[in-house]
PDB file of C-alpha atoms in Angstrom:
ATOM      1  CA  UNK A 658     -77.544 -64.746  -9.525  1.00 36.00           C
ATOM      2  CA  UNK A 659     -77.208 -61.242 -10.837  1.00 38.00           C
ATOM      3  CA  UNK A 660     -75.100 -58.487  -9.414  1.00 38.00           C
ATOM      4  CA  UNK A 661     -77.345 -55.509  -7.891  1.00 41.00           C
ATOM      5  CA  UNK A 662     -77.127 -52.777 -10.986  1.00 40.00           C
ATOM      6  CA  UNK A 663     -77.453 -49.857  -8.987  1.00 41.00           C
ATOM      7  CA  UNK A 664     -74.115 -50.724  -6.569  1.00 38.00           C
ATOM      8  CA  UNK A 665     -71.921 -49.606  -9.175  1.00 35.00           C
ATOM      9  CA  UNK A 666     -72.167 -46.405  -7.878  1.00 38.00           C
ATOM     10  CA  UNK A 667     -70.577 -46.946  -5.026  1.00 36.00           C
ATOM     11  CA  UNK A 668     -67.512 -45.498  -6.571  1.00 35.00           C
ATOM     12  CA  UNK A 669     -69.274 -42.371  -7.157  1.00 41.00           C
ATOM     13  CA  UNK A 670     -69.323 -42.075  -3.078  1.00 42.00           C
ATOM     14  CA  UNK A 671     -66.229 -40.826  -1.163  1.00 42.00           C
ATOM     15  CA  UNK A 672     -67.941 -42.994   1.975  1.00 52.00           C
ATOM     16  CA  UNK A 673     -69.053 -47.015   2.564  1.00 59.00           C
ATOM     17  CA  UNK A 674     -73.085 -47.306   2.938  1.00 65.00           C
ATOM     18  CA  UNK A 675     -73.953 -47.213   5.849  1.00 68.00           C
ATOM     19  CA  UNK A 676     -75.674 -49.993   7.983  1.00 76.00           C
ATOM     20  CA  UNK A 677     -79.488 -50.526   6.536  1.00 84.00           C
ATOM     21  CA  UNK A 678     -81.711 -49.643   9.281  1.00 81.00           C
ATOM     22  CA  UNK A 679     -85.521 -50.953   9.423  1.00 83.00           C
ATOM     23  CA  UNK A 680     -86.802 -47.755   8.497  1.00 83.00           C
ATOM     24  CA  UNK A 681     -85.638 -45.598   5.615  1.00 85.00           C
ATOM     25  CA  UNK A 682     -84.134 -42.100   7.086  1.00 82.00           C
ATOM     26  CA  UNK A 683     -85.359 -38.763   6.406  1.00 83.00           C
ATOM     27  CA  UNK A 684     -88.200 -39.799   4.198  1.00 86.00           C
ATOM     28  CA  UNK A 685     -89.721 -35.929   3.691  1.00 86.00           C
ATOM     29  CA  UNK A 686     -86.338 -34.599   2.964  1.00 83.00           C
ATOM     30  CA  UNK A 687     -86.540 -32.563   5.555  1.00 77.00           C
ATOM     31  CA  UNK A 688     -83.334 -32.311   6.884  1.00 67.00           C
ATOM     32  CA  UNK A 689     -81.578 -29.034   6.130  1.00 62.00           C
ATOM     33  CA  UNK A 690     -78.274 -29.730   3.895  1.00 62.00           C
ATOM     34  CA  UNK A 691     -76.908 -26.833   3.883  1.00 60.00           C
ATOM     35  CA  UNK A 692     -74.404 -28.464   6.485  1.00 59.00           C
ATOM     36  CA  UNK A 693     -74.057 -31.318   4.434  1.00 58.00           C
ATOM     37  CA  UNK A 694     -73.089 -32.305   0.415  1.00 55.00           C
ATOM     38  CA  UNK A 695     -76.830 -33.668   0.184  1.00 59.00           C
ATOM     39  CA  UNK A 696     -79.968 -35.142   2.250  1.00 65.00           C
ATOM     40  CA  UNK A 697     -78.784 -36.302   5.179  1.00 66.00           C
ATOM     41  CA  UNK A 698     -78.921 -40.679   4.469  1.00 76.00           C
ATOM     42  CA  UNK A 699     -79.759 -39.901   0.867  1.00 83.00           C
ATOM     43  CA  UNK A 700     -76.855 -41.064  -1.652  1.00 85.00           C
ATOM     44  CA  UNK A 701     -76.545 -39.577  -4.984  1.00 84.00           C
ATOM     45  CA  UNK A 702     -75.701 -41.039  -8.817  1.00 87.00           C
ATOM     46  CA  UNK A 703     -75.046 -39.037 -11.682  1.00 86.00           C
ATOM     47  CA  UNK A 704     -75.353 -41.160 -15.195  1.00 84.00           C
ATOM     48  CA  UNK A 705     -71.841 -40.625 -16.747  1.00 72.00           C
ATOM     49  CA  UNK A 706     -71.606 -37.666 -14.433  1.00 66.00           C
ATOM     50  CA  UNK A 707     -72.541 -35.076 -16.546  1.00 73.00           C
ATOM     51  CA  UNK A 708     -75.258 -33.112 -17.261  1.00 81.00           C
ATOM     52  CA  UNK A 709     -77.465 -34.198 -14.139  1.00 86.00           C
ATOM     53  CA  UNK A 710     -77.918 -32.392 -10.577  1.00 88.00           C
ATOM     54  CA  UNK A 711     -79.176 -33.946  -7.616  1.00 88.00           C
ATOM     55  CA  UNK A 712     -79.872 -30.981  -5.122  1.00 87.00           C
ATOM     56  CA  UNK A 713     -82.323 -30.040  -2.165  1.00 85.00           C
ATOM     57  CA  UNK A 714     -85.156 -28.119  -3.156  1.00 88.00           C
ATOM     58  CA  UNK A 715     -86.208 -25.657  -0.578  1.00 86.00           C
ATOM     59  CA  UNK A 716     -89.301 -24.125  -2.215  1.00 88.00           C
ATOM     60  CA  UNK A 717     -91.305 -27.258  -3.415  1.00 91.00           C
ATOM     61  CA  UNK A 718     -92.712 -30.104  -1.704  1.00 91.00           C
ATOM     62  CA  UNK A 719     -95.521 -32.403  -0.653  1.00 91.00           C
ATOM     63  CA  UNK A 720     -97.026 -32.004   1.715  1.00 86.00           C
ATOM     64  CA  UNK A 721     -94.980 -28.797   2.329  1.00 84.00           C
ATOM     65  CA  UNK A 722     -91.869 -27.429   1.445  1.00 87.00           C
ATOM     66  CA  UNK A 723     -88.288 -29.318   1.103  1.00 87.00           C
ATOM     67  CA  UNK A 724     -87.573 -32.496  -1.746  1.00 91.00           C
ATOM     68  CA  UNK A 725     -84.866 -34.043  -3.348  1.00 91.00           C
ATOM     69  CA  UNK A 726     -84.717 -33.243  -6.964  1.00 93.00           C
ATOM     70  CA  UNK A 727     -83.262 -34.431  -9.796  1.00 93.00           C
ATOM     71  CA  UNK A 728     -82.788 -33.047 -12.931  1.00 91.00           C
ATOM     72  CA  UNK A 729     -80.699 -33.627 -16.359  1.00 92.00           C
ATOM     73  CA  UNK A 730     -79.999 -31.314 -19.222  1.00 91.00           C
ATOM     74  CA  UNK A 731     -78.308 -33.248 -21.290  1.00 92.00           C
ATOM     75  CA  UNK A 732     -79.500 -35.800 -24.238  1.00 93.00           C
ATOM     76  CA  UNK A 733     -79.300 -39.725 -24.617  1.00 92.00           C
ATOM     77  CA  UNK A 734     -80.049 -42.612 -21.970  1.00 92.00           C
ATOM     78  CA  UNK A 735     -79.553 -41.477 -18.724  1.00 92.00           C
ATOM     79  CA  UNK A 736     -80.298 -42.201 -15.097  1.00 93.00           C
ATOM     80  CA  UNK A 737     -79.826 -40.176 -12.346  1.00 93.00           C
ATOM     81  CA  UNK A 738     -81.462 -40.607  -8.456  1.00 92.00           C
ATOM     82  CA  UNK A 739     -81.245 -40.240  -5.187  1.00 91.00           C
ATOM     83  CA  UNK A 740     -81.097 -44.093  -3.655  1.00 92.00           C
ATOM     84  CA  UNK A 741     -81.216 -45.601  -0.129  1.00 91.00           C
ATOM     85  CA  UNK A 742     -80.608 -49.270   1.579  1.00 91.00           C
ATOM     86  CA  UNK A 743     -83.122 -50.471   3.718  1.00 91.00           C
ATOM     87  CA  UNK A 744     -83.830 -54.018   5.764  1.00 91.00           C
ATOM     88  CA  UNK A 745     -86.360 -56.072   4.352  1.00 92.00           C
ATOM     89  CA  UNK A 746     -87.308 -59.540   5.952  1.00 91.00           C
ATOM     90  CA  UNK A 747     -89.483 -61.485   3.420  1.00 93.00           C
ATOM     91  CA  UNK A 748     -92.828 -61.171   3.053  1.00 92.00           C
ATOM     92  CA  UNK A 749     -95.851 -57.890   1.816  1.00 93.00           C
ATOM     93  CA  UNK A 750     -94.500 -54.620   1.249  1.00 93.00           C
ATOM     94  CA  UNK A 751     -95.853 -51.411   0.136  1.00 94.00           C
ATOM     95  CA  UNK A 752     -93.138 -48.507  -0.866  1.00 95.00           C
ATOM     96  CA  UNK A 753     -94.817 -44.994  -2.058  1.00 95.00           C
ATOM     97  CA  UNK A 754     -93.610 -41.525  -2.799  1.00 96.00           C
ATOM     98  CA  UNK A 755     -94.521 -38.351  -3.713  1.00 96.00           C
ATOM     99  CA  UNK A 756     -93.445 -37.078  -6.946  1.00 97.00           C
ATOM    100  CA  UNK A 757     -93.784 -33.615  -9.158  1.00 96.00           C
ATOM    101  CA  UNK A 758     -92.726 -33.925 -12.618  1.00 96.00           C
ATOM    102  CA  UNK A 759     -92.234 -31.280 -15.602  1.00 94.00           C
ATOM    103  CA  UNK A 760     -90.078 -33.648 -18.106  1.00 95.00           C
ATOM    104  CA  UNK A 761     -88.976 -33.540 -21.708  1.00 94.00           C
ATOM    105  CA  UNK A 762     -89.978 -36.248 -24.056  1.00 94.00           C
ATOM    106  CA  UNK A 763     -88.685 -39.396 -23.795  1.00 96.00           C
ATOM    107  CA  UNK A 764     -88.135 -38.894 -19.843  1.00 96.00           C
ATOM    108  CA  UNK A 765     -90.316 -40.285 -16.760  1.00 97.00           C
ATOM    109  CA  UNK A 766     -89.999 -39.881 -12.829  1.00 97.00           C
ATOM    110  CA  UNK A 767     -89.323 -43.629 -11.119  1.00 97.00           C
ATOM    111  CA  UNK A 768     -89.761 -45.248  -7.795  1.00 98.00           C
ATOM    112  CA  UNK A 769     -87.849 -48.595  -7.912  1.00 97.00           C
ATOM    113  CA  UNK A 770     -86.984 -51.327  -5.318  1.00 96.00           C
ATOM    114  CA  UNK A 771     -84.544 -53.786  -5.727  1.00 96.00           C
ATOM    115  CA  UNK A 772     -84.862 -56.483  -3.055  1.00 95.00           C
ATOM    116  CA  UNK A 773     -81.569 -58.561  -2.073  1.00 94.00           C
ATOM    117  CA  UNK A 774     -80.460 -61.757  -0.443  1.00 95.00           C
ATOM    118  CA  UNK A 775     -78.288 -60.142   2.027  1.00 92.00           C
ATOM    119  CA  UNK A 776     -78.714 -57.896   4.913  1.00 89.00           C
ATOM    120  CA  UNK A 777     -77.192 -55.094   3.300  1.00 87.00           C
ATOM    121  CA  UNK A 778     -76.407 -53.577  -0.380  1.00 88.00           C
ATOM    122  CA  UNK A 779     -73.265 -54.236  -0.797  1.00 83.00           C
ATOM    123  CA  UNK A 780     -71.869 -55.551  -4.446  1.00 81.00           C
ATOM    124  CA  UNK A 781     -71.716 -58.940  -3.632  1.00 86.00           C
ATOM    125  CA  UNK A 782     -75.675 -59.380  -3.136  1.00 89.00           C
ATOM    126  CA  UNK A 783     -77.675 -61.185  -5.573  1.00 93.00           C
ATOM    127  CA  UNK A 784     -80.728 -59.829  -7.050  1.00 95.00           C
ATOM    128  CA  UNK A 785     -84.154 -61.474  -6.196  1.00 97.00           C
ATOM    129  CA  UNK A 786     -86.673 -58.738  -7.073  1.00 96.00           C
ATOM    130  CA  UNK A 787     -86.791 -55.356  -9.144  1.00 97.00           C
ATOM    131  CA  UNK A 788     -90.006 -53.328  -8.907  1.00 97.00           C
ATOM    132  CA  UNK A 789     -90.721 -49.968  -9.924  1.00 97.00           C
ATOM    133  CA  UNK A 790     -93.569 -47.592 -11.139  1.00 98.00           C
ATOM    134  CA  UNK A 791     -93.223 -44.409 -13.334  1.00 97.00           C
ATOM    135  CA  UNK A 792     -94.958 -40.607 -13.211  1.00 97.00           C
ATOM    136  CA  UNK A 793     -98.163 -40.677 -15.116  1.00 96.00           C
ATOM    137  CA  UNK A 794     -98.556 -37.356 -14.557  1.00 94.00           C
ATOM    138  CA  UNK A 795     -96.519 -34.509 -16.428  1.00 94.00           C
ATOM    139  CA  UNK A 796     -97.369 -31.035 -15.003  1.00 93.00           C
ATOM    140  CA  UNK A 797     -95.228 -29.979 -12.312  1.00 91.00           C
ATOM    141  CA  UNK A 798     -98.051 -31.534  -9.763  1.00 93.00           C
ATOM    142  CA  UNK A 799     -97.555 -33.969  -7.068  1.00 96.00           C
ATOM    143  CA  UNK A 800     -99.113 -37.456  -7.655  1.00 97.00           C
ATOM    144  CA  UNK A 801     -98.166 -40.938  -5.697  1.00 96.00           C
ATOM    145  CA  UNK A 802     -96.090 -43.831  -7.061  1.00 97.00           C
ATOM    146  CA  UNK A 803     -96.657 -47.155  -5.443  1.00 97.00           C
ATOM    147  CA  UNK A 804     -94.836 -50.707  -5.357  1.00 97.00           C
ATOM    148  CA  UNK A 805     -96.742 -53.528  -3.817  1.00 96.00           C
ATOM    149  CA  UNK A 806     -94.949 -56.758  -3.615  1.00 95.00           C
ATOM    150  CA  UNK A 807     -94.100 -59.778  -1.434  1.00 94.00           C
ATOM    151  CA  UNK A 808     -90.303 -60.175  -0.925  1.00 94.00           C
ATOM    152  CA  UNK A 809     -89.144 -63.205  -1.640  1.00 95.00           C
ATOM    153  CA  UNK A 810     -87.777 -65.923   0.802  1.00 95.00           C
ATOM    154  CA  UNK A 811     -84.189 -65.301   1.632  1.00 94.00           C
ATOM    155  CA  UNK A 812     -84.481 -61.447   0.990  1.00 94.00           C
ATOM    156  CA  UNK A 813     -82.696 -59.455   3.928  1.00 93.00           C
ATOM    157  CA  UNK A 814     -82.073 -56.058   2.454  1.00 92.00           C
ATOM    158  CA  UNK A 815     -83.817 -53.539  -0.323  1.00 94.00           C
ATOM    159  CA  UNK A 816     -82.040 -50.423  -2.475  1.00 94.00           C
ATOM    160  CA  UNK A 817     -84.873 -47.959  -2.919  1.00 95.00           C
ATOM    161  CA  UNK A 818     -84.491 -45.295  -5.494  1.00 95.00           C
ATOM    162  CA  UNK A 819     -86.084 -42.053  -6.437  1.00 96.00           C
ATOM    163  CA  UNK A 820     -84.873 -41.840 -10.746  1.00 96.00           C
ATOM    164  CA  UNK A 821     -84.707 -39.494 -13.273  1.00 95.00           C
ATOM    165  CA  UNK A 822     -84.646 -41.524 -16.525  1.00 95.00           C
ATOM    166  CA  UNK A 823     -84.266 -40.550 -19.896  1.00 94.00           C
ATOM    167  CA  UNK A 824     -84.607 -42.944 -22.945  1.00 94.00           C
ATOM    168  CA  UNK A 825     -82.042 -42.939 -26.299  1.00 94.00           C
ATOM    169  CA  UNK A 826     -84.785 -40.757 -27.592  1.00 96.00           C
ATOM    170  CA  UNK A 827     -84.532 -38.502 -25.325  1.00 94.00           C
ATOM    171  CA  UNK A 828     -82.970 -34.485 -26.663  1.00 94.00           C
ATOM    172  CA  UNK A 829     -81.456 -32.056 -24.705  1.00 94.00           C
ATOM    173  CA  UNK A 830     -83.730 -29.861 -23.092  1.00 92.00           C
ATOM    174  CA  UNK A 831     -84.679 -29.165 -18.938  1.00 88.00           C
ATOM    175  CA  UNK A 832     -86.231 -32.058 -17.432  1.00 93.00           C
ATOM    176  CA  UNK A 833     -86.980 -32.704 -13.917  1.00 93.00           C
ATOM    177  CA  UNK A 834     -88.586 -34.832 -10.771  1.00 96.00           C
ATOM    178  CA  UNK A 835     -89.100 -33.435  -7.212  1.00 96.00           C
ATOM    179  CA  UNK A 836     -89.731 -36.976  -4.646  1.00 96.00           C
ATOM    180  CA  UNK A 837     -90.809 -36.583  -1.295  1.00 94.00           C
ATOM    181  CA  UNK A 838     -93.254 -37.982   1.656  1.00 92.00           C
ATOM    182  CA  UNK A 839     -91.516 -41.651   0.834  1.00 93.00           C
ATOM    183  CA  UNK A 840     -93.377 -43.940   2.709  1.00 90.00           C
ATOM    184  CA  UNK A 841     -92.266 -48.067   3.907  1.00 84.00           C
ATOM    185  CA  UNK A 842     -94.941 -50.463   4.042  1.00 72.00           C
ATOM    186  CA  UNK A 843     -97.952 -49.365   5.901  1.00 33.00           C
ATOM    187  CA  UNK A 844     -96.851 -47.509   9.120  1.00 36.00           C
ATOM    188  CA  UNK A 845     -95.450 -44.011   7.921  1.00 34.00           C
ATOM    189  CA  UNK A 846     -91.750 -43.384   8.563  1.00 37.00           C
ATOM    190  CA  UNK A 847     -91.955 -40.241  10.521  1.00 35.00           C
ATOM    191  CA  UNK A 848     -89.204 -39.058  11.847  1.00 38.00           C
ATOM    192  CA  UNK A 849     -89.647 -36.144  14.360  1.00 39.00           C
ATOM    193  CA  UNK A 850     -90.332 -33.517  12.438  1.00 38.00           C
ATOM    194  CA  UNK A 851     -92.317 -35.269   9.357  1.00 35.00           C
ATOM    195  CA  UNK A 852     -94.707 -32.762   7.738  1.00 39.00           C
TER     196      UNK A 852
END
């Protein structure tokens, strides 16, 4: 069974993941980081480490203010996100968020899920399902990406991810996604002070 991808950058982060709760935490990016490195429960990954920035945006966001964005000057294939782990017992789910995009060529704005057969994301769990969806949009304007799939029997965790991705083709030059309002299958994961 293959190796979850995306764990590899659990080197990049000083701390273990923490426990997957049922409910993804501060979906709206609302939580003010100035006390903190990033989004509060929001990990970070910089391809090769250079050239990307993962930061809280203050002035833009859907509905209002406040979203994680990510960003990468630099040229080549490259993926950079913000990325969460999340219980999943098998069966429907819907995964959605928010995104503004104003990319270069040869660059897109992702929403992916990668569903697991273990209860958390560590490096040991296998693979059992990758999903994602892409911007379609390209004009610094909010649309929604959705995933709708059933998780497969023996699933027991998910790593959801909010990606900057940039092909071979891809040139220098500013490119950049803003994600917010992510949403976990149909009830909306509000947290107290959701917009």
């Amino acid at each position: 069974m293959q190796a979850l991808a995306s764990l590899l950058l659990a080197a990049a982060w000083m701390e273990p993941l923490p426990p997957p709760l049922a409910t993804l935490r501060n979906p709206e990016f609302d939580t003010d980081p100035v006390t903190a490195p990033a989004p509060t429960n929001w990990r970070w990954y910089l391809d090769s480490g250079t050239g990307g920035e993962l930061v809280w945006d203050a002035a833009v966001g859907s509905p209002t203010a406040g979203s994680g964005r990510v960003r990468n000057f630099r040229s080549g294939a490259r993926e950079d996100f913000w990325g969460q782990c999340v219980k999943l017992a098998p069966g429907p789910f819907t995964l959605r968020a928010a995104v503004s995009s104003q990319l270069k060529d040869s660059a897109s704005c992702e929403l992916r899920i990668e569903v697991l057969n273990k209860t958390d994301c560590n490096a040991t769990a296998g693979l059992l399902l990758t999903a994602s969806v892409a911007n379609t949009a390209n004009n610094a304007g909010f649309e929604t990406l959705q995933i709708t799939r059933n998780a497969p029997p023996g699933s027991g965790a998910a790593w959801v991810s909010l990606i900057h991705r940039q092909t071979t083709a891809a040139i220098p030059g500013y490119s950049y996604c803003h994600f917010d309002h992510v949403e976990w299958d149909s009830p909306l994961l509000f947290t107290d002070s959701f917009e």
